[in-house]
Coordinates of C-alpha atoms and ligand atoms in Angstrom, one line a residue:
M1 CA 0.0 0.0 0.0
T2 CA 1.0 3.6 -0.5
T3 CA 1.2 5.7 2.7
E4 CA 0.0 9.2 3.0
I5 CA 3.6 10.5 3.0
E6 CA 4.5 8.4 0.0
G7 CA 1.4 9.6 -1.8
R8 CA 2.4 13.3 -1.2
E9 CA 6.0 12.6 -2.3
L10 CA 4.8 10.9 -5.4
T11 CA 2.2 13.4 -6.5
Q12 CA 3.6 16.9 -5.7
V13 CA 5.7 18.4 -8.5
G14 CA 6.4 22.0 -7.5
P15 CA 9.9 23.5 -6.9
G16 CA 11.6 21.9 -3.9
T17 CA 9.3 18.8 -3.8
V18 CA 10.8 15.3 -3.9
M19 CA 9.2 14.3 -7.2
G20 CA 9.4 17.8 -8.6
E21 CA 13.2 17.8 -8.2
L22 CA 13.4 14.3 -9.9
M23 CA 11.4 15.6 -12.9
R24 CA 13.6 18.7 -13.2
Q25 CA 16.6 16.4 -14.0
Y26 CA 15.0 15.6 -17.4
W27 CA 14.1 17.4 -20.6
I28 CA 10.3 17.9 -20.7
P29 CA 8.1 18.1 -23.8
A30 CA 6.1 21.2 -23.2
A31 CA 4.5 22.5 -26.4
L32 CA 4.1 21.9 -30.1
S33 CA 6.7 23.8 -32.1
S34 CA 3.8 25.1 -34.1
E35 CA 2.3 26.9 -31.1
L36 CA 5.1 29.4 -31.1
L37 CA 5.4 31.6 -34.2
P38 CA 8.3 34.1 -34.7
G39 CA 7.5 37.4 -33.2
A40 CA 4.1 36.3 -32.1
A41 CA 2.4 36.8 -28.7
P42 CA 3.9 34.7 -25.9
V43 CA 2.1 31.6 -24.7
R44 CA 1.2 31.0 -21.1
L45 CA 2.8 27.7 -20.1
M46 CA 2.3 25.9 -16.8
L47 CA 5.0 23.4 -16.1
L48 CA 5.7 21.5 -12.8
G49 CA 3.6 24.1 -11.0
E50 CA 5.6 27.1 -12.4
K51 CA 3.9 29.8 -14.4
L52 CA 6.1 30.4 -17.4
I53 CA 5.8 32.1 -20.8
A54 CA 7.1 30.7 -24.0
F55 CA 7.8 32.7 -27.2
R56 CA 9.8 32.5 -30.4
D57 CA 11.9 35.5 -31.0
S58 CA 12.4 37.3 -34.4
A59 CA 15.4 35.0 -35.1
G60 CA 13.2 31.9 -34.6
R61 CA 14.8 31.0 -31.2
I62 CA 12.6 29.7 -28.3
G63 CA 12.5 31.6 -25.0
V64 CA 10.9 30.0 -21.9
M65 CA 11.0 32.0 -18.7
D66 CA 9.2 32.8 -15.5
H67 CA 6.3 35.0 -16.5
R68 CA 7.2 37.6 -13.9
C69 CA 9.5 40.4 -15.0
P70 CA 12.5 40.6 -12.6
H71 CA 11.9 44.3 -12.2
R72 CA 8.6 44.6 -10.4
C73 CA 7.0 41.3 -11.3
A74 CA 4.6 42.4 -14.0
S75 CA 3.7 39.5 -16.2
L76 CA 5.8 39.2 -19.3
F77 CA 2.8 37.5 -20.9
L78 CA 1.6 41.0 -21.7
G79 CA 5.1 41.8 -23.1
R80 CA 6.0 42.9 -26.6
N81 CA 7.8 40.2 -28.7
E82 CA 10.3 42.5 -30.4
E83 CA 13.5 42.2 -32.4
G84 CA 15.7 39.7 -30.4
G85 CA 13.7 39.5 -27.2
I86 CA 10.6 40.3 -25.1
R87 CA 10.0 43.7 -23.7
C88 CA 8.0 44.2 -20.5
I89 CA 5.2 46.8 -21.1
Y90 CA 5.5 48.3 -17.6
H91 CA 8.8 50.1 -17.7
G92 CA 10.2 48.8 -21.0
W93 CA 12.9 46.4 -19.8
K94 CA 13.8 43.9 -22.5
F95 CA 15.1 40.3 -22.2
D96 CA 16.6 37.9 -24.7
I97 CA 15.8 34.2 -24.7
A98 CA 18.5 33.4 -22.2
G99 CA 17.0 35.9 -19.8
N100 CA 19.7 38.6 -20.2
C101 CA 18.4 42.1 -19.7
V102 CA 19.4 43.8 -22.9
D103 CA 17.7 47.2 -22.4
M104 CA 16.7 49.2 -19.4
P105 CA 15.2 52.4 -20.8
S106 CA 13.4 53.5 -17.7
V107 CA 16.7 54.2 -15.9
P108 CA 19.1 57.1 -16.8
P109 CA 22.1 55.7 -18.6
Y110 CA 24.6 56.3 -15.8
Q111 CA 22.4 54.3 -13.4
D112 CA 21.8 51.5 -15.8
F113 CA 22.5 48.1 -14.2
K114 CA 21.0 45.8 -16.8
H115 CA 24.1 43.5 -16.8
K116 CA 23.2 42.6 -13.2
V117 CA 19.6 41.6 -13.9
K118 CA 18.4 38.3 -15.3
A119 CA 15.0 37.0 -16.0
K120 CA 14.6 33.4 -14.8
A121 CA 15.0 31.6 -18.1
Y122 CA 15.1 27.9 -18.9
Q123 CA 16.8 26.2 -21.8
A124 CA 14.6 25.0 -24.7
V125 CA 15.3 22.9 -27.7
E126 CA 13.1 21.6 -30.5
R127 CA 12.9 18.0 -31.6
A128 CA 10.1 15.9 -33.3
G129 CA 7.8 18.9 -33.6
L130 CA 7.9 19.6 -29.9
V131 CA 9.5 22.3 -27.7
W132 CA 11.5 20.6 -24.9
V133 CA 12.3 22.5 -21.7
Y134 CA 15.0 21.8 -19.1
M135 CA 14.2 23.2 -15.6
G136 CA 17.1 21.6 -13.6
P137 CA 20.5 22.5 -12.4
H138 CA 22.7 24.4 -15.0
A139 CA 25.7 22.4 -14.0
R140 CA 24.4 19.1 -15.4
V141 CA 22.2 19.6 -18.5
P142 CA 21.4 16.1 -19.8
Q143 CA 20.9 15.0 -23.3
L144 CA 17.4 14.4 -24.6
P145 CA 16.1 11.0 -23.6
G146 CA 17.3 8.3 -26.0
L147 CA 13.7 7.3 -26.9
E148 CA 13.7 5.3 -30.1
I149 CA 10.9 7.4 -31.5
L150 CA 13.3 10.4 -31.4
D151 CA 15.7 8.5 -33.7
M152 CA 13.0 8.4 -36.5
P153 CA 13.1 11.0 -39.3
E154 CA 11.1 14.0 -38.1
E155 CA 8.7 13.8 -41.0
E156 CA 7.7 10.3 -39.9
I157 CA 6.8 11.2 -36.4
R158 CA 3.3 12.3 -35.4
V159 CA 2.6 14.2 -32.2
S160 CA -0.5 15.1 -30.2
L161 CA -1.2 16.9 -26.9
I162 CA -4.3 16.4 -24.7
Q163 CA -4.7 18.0 -21.3
R164 CA -6.0 15.9 -18.5
D165 CA -7.5 17.4 -15.3
C166 CA -5.9 15.2 -12.7
N167 CA -2.5 14.5 -11.2
Y168 CA 0.1 13.0 -13.5
L169 CA 0.5 9.8 -11.5
Q170 CA -3.0 8.5 -11.8
A171 CA -3.0 9.4 -15.5
L172 CA 0.2 7.5 -16.0
E173 CA -1.0 4.6 -13.9
G174 CA -4.0 4.2 -16.2
E175 CA -1.5 3.2 -18.9
I176 CA 0.3 0.5 -17.1
D177 CA -3.0 -0.9 -15.6
T178 CA -3.4 -3.8 -18.0
S179 CA -6.3 -5.5 -16.4
H180 CA -8.7 -2.7 -17.1
F181 CA -8.7 -3.2 -20.9
G182 CA -11.1 -6.1 -21.0
F183 CA -13.6 -4.1 -19.0
L184 CA -13.4 -0.3 -19.5
H185 CA -12.7 -0.6 -23.2
A186 CA -14.0 -3.9 -24.2
G187 CA -16.4 -5.3 -21.6
H188 CA -19.2 -5.4 -24.1
V189 CA -17.2 -7.4 -26.7
D190 CA -18.0 -11.1 -27.1
P191 CA -14.9 -13.0 -28.3
D192 CA -17.1 -15.1 -30.6
D193 CA -18.1 -11.9 -32.5
I194 CA -14.6 -11.1 -33.6
S195 CA -12.4 -12.8 -36.1
D196 CA -9.6 -15.1 -35.1
D197 CA -6.8 -12.9 -36.4
E198 CA -8.0 -9.8 -34.4
P199 CA -5.6 -9.3 -31.5
L200 CA -8.5 -8.0 -29.3
R201 CA -9.9 -11.5 -29.3
H202 CA -7.3 -12.7 -26.9
T203 CA -7.9 -9.8 -24.5
V204 CA -11.6 -10.4 -24.3
T205 CA -11.3 -14.2 -24.1
I206 CA -9.3 -14.0 -20.9
R207 CA -10.1 -10.8 -19.1
A208 CA -7.9 -11.4 -16.0
P209 CA -4.5 -11.6 -17.5
E210 CA -1.5 -12.9 -15.6
Y211 CA 1.7 -10.9 -16.0
H212 CA 5.4 -10.7 -15.0
V213 CA 6.8 -7.4 -13.8
V214 CA 10.4 -6.2 -13.4
D215 CA 12.6 -3.2 -12.8
T216 CA 14.5 -2.2 -15.9
A217 CA 17.3 0.2 -16.7
W218 CA 14.7 2.7 -18.0
G219 CA 12.0 2.1 -15.3
T220 CA 9.7 -0.8 -15.1
Q221 CA 8.2 -3.4 -17.5
Y222 CA 5.4 -5.9 -17.6
G223 CA 4.8 -8.8 -19.9
A224 CA 1.2 -10.0 -19.7
Y225 CA 0.5 -13.5 -21.1
R226 CA -2.6 -15.4 -22.2
A227 CA -2.9 -18.9 -23.7
A228 CA -3.7 -18.4 -27.4
G229 CA -4.2 -22.0 -28.6
A230 CA -2.0 -25.0 -28.6
D231 CA 1.5 -24.1 -27.3
L232 CA 0.9 -20.4 -28.3
I233 CA 1.0 -17.4 -26.0
Y234 CA -0.4 -14.0 -26.6
W235 CA 2.1 -11.5 -25.2
R236 CA 1.6 -7.8 -24.3
F237 CA 4.7 -5.9 -23.2
A238 CA 4.5 -2.4 -21.8
N239 CA 6.9 0.0 -20.0
F240 CA 7.2 2.8 -17.6
L241 CA 10.1 5.1 -18.4
F242 CA 11.5 7.7 -16.1
P243 CA 10.3 10.2 -15.2
F244 CA 6.7 10.2 -16.7
W245 CA 6.7 8.2 -19.9
T246 CA 4.8 5.1 -20.8
Q247 CA 4.7 2.7 -23.7
A248 CA 1.4 0.9 -24.0
P249 CA 0.9 -2.4 -25.9
N250 CA -1.5 -0.8 -28.4
G251 CA 0.4 -1.9 -31.5
E252 CA 2.3 -4.7 -33.1
F253 CA 5.5 -5.1 -31.2
G254 CA 7.7 -5.4 -34.3
S255 CA 7.0 -1.8 -35.5
H256 CA 5.3 -0.1 -32.6
V257 CA 7.8 2.8 -32.1
H258 CA 6.2 5.4 -29.8
A259 CA 6.3 7.1 -26.5
R260 CA 3.7 8.7 -24.3
A261 CA 4.5 11.4 -21.7
W262 CA 2.3 12.4 -18.8
V263 CA 3.8 15.8 -18.2
P264 CA 2.7 17.5 -14.9
L265 CA 1.5 21.0 -15.5
D266 CA 0.8 21.3 -11.8
D267 CA -0.3 18.9 -9.1
S268 CA -3.8 18.5 -10.6
H269 CA -3.3 19.0 -14.3
T270 CA -1.3 16.9 -16.8
M271 CA -0.5 17.2 -20.5
F272 CA -0.6 13.9 -22.3
C273 CA 2.0 14.1 -25.1
Y274 CA 2.0 11.3 -27.6
L275 CA 4.7 10.7 -30.2
W276 CA 4.2 7.8 -32.6
W277 CA 5.8 6.5 -35.8
K278 CA 3.4 6.9 -38.6
R279 CA 4.6 3.8 -40.4
G280 CA 4.2 1.5 -37.3
V281 CA 1.2 -0.8 -36.9
S282 CA -0.7 0.5 -34.0
S283 CA -4.1 1.8 -32.8
M284 CA -3.0 5.2 -34.2
T285 CA -2.5 3.9 -37.7
L286 CA -4.9 1.0 -38.0
P287 CA -8.6 1.5 -38.8
Q288 CA -11.1 1.1 -35.9
P289 CA -11.5 -2.6 -35.0
V290 CA -14.6 -4.3 -36.3
L291 CA -16.7 -7.3 -35.5
R292 CA -16.7 -10.4 -37.6
D293 CA -19.7 -9.0 -39.6
G294 CA -17.8 -5.8 -40.4
T295 CA -19.6 -3.5 -37.9
P296 CA -17.3 -1.2 -35.9
I297 CA -16.8 -2.2 -32.2
G298 CA -18.9 0.2 -30.1
G299 CA -17.0 2.9 -28.2
A300 CA -13.7 2.2 -29.8
G301 CA -13.6 5.4 -31.8
R302 CA -10.3 7.2 -32.1
G303 CA -11.2 10.9 -32.6
N304 CA -11.1 13.5 -29.9
K305 CA -13.1 16.7 -29.9
F306 CA -11.2 19.7 -28.5
L307 CA -12.3 23.0 -27.0
P308 CA -10.7 26.0 -28.6
N309 CA -7.3 26.8 -27.0
T310 CA -7.3 29.9 -24.8
T311 CA -4.5 32.0 -23.4
E312 CA -5.2 30.8 -19.8
W313 CA -2.5 28.9 -17.9
L314 CA -4.5 25.7 -18.3
G315 CA -6.3 26.6 -21.5
R316 CA -4.5 24.5 -24.1
W317 CA -5.6 21.2 -25.7
R318 CA -8.6 20.5 -23.5
L319 CA -11.3 18.0 -24.6
A320 CA -14.9 19.1 -25.0
A321 CA -16.0 16.0 -23.0
N322 CA -15.0 16.6 -19.4
A323 CA -16.3 16.4 -15.8
S324 CA -18.7 19.2 -16.4
N325 CA -20.7 17.1 -18.8
D326 CA -20.0 13.7 -17.3
W327 CA -17.6 13.0 -20.3
G328 CA -20.7 12.5 -22.4
I329 CA -21.7 9.2 -20.8
D330 CA -24.5 7.5 -22.7
R331 CA -26.5 5.6 -20.1
A332 CA -28.7 3.9 -22.7
A333 CA -25.5 2.6 -24.5
Q334 CA -24.2 1.4 -21.1
H335 CA -27.5 -0.3 -20.2
S336 CA -27.9 -2.0 -23.6
N337 CA -24.2 -3.0 -23.5
A338 CA -23.6 -1.4 -26.8
I339 CA -20.7 0.3 -25.0
Y340 CA -19.6 -1.2 -21.7
S341 CA -18.7 2.2 -20.2
G342 CA -21.3 4.2 -22.1
I343 CA -18.4 6.6 -23.0
D344 CA -17.4 6.8 -26.6
G345 CA -13.7 6.7 -27.5
I346 CA -10.8 4.7 -26.0
H347 CA -8.8 7.8 -25.0
L348 CA -11.9 9.5 -23.5
Q349 CA -12.7 6.4 -21.5
D350 CA -9.2 6.5 -19.9
Q351 CA -9.5 10.2 -19.4
A352 CA -12.9 10.0 -17.7
I353 CA -11.8 7.2 -15.4
T354 CA -8.7 8.9 -14.2
E355 CA -10.3 12.3 -13.9
S356 CA -13.2 10.7 -12.0
M357 CA -10.7 9.8 -9.2
G358 CA -10.5 13.5 -8.3
P359 CA -7.6 15.9 -8.8
I360 CA -5.2 13.7 -6.7
T361 CA -6.1 10.1 -5.9
D362 CA -6.5 9.5 -2.1
H363 CA -4.2 6.5 -1.8
K364 CA -5.5 5.8 1.7
F365 CA -8.8 4.8 0.1
E366 CA -7.3 2.3 -2.3
H367 CA -7.2 -1.5 -2.1
L368 CA -4.6 -2.6 -4.5
A369 CA -4.9 -6.1 -5.9
P370 CA -2.3 -8.6 -7.2
S371 CA -3.3 -7.5 -10.7
D372 CA -1.9 -4.0 -9.7
Q373 CA 1.6 -5.1 -9.2
M374 CA 3.0 -3.0 -12.1
I375 CA 1.5 0.1 -10.4
T376 CA 2.9 -0.8 -7.0
R377 CA 6.4 -1.5 -8.5
T378 CA 6.4 1.7 -10.6
R379 CA 5.5 3.8 -7.6
R380 CA 8.3 2.3 -5.6
R381 CA 10.8 2.7 -8.4
L382 CA 9.9 6.4 -8.7
L383 CA 10.0 7.0 -5.0
M384 CA 13.3 5.2 -4.5
A385 CA 14.9 7.2 -7.3
A386 CA 13.5 10.5 -6.1
R387 CA 14.7 9.9 -2.5
A388 CA 18.1 8.7 -3.7
L389 CA 18.5 12.0 -5.6
R390 CA 17.3 14.0 -2.6
D391 CA 19.4 12.1 0.0
R392 CA 22.5 11.1 -1.9
D393 CA 22.5 13.1 -5.1
V394 CA 22.2 9.9 -7.1
L395 CA 21.2 10.7 -10.7
P396 CA 18.0 9.0 -11.6
P397 CA 17.8 6.5 -14.5
G398 CA 18.5 7.9 -18.0
V399 CA 19.8 11.3 -16.9
G400 CA 23.5 10.4 -17.2
D401 CA 22.8 7.4 -19.5
P402 CA 20.0 8.5 -21.9
E403 CA 20.6 5.5 -24.2
V404 CA 19.0 3.2 -21.7
F405 CA 15.6 4.3 -23.1
R406 CA 16.4 2.7 -26.4
G407 CA 15.9 -0.7 -24.9
A408 CA 12.2 0.0 -24.2
R409 CA 9.6 -1.3 -26.7
S410 CA 6.0 -2.2 -26.2
G411 CA 3.4 -4.1 -28.2
Y412 CA 1.7 -7.4 -28.7
F413 CA 2.6 -10.7 -30.5
V414 CA 1.8 -14.4 -30.4
S415 CA 4.7 -16.7 -29.9
D416 CA 5.4 -20.4 -29.4
D417 CA 8.8 -19.6 -27.8
Q418 CA 9.2 -21.5 -24.5
S419 CA 12.1 -19.3 -23.2
T420 CA 11.8 -17.1 -20.2
W421 CA 9.7 -14.0 -20.7
Q422 CA 12.7 -11.6 -20.7
E423 CA 14.5 -13.8 -23.2
I424 CA 11.4 -13.7 -25.4
Y425 CA 11.3 -9.9 -25.1
A426 CA 15.0 -9.6 -26.0
K427 CA 14.7 -11.9 -29.0
R428 CA 11.6 -10.1 -30.4
L429 CA 13.3 -6.7 -30.0
A430 CA 16.4 -8.0 -31.8
T431 CA 14.2 -8.9 -34.8
S432 CA 12.0 -5.8 -34.7
L433 CA 12.2 -2.8 -36.9
R434 CA 14.6 -0.3 -35.3
P435 CA 15.1 3.3 -36.0
P436 CA 18.3 4.2 -37.8
P437 CA 21.3 5.2 -35.6
P438 CA 20.7 8.3 -33.6
P439 CA 21.7 11.7 -35.1
P440 CA 24.1 13.8 -33.0
S441 CA 22.2 15.3 -30.0
T442 CA 21.2 18.9 -30.2
A443 CA 20.8 19.2 -26.4
G444 CA 23.1 19.1 -23.5
Ligands
LIG501 S1 8.0 45.4 -14.1 FE1 8.8 44.9 -16.0 S2 10.0 46.6 -16.6 FE2 9.2 47.2 -14.7
LIG502 FE1 -7.1 2.3 -21.1

C-alpha cells in the first residue's frame, strides 16, 4: 500500500518537492513547435507548478521563462515580442531568450544596471515537432532521452497533446494498468463476435491476464500473457520510463515505435504528449477494429473533440467532453451493453476514469490487488529514485545514460517460444524494426 507521506511525495511536483526535483533532471516536452510563431504573442505555459511564458523571437529561437518580470513582477505574458527579445510593457525592460536584460530604458544611462539583472529563463530545444524544456541545475544539463521514436526521421513522427484534469501519477498509472482493458474498453465485446486474427480477441477471451513485472534500466516493464491456442502465448509488453513516460501495448511489437508522456502542468493537471511512428502498426495507424460481420466495435472510436485553445494557464488542448458534462456518458448505451462504459472513445474512457478519481487520488482509500503489481512497483521505483536524488544526489535513470531508453519497446505478439519472458522480449526486440542510428544530439 502507499502511505499518505509516499502519496504526497509521489504526486507533488512544484519546486523543492521530492518528485518535482526528480522531474527537473530531465528534458520535458512542453508545447508543439507550431504553437510558437516568430515574433508572435507569448504563450502561457504551466509546467511543474511554475507559471512560465514561451515565445519564439524574431530569429526563430525559443524563449521559456518565469512569467514575472524581474523588475517589479509584472507579467511578461503581456510583453512585446520585439527584435531579439521580449519587452515588458510596464517600464520597457527587454530580455533575450537566455533571460539577459538587454535594455533598461526607464533608468538614466549612468544608473543602468542591466548587466546585473536576469529573468529566470530555462533552456529549450526543438525535436520531433515539440519544444522541450530543461528546468534543472545548469551544471548538469542532460541529453534528450534516447527514446527510439526520437531517432526516427522528423517527417515520420506524429505528435498530439491532450490535457487531463488530474495528477500525472493516476493518469500515468492508467496506462500501465493492463487489467482494465477487458472491462473499461471492451467489456461489451463477445470474443465469438470477432475474427480469429483480431488481437483484441485474446484480450476479451481472458479478461484477467497474468503478468510478469520487473525493474529495468529505464524504469519498469510488464509482460502480460494469455494462452492463445495449442502451445501459443499472446504476449503484451509495456513499459514505464523515467520520469513520466509510458509505452502501452496498443500496437504490433515489431513496428510499434512510440512514447507517451504524462507531463505534470501542476499537481492536478497533466499534459498527455503522444509521439508515434506513422509507419508503425498501432491503434494510431490501423482502422477502428470491427466485429466479424464488419460493424465497428462500439465505443472504440479514435477521434477526440477539442475545445478552442485559450491563453489561460491551463487553456491548451482541452477536450470538449469533461467532468462538467460527465464525459458525455450515454446511459442507454451502457444499459444495452452497446458500449460497456457508455463513453465513446478509447482515450476518452481512460481520461474519464482517471479524472473521476479526483484531482489527486487519495491513496489511503485504495485496495490494490495482485493485478496492480505493475502500479505498485512503478510507484516504488519512482519514490526510491527521487529519494536517492534528494538524500545522496544519485542521478535518476536515464539522466547520465540516456541511451537506456532505447531498450524499451511495447506491443503485442503471439509466440510459441518457451524461453523465459525476458528472453522472449529480447529476441523479439532484436528482430524488430529499429530506427536508424541516432543523429548527434542537439541538447546538452
Ligand atoms: S515590471 Fe517589467 S519593466 Fe518594470
Ligand atoms: Fe485504457
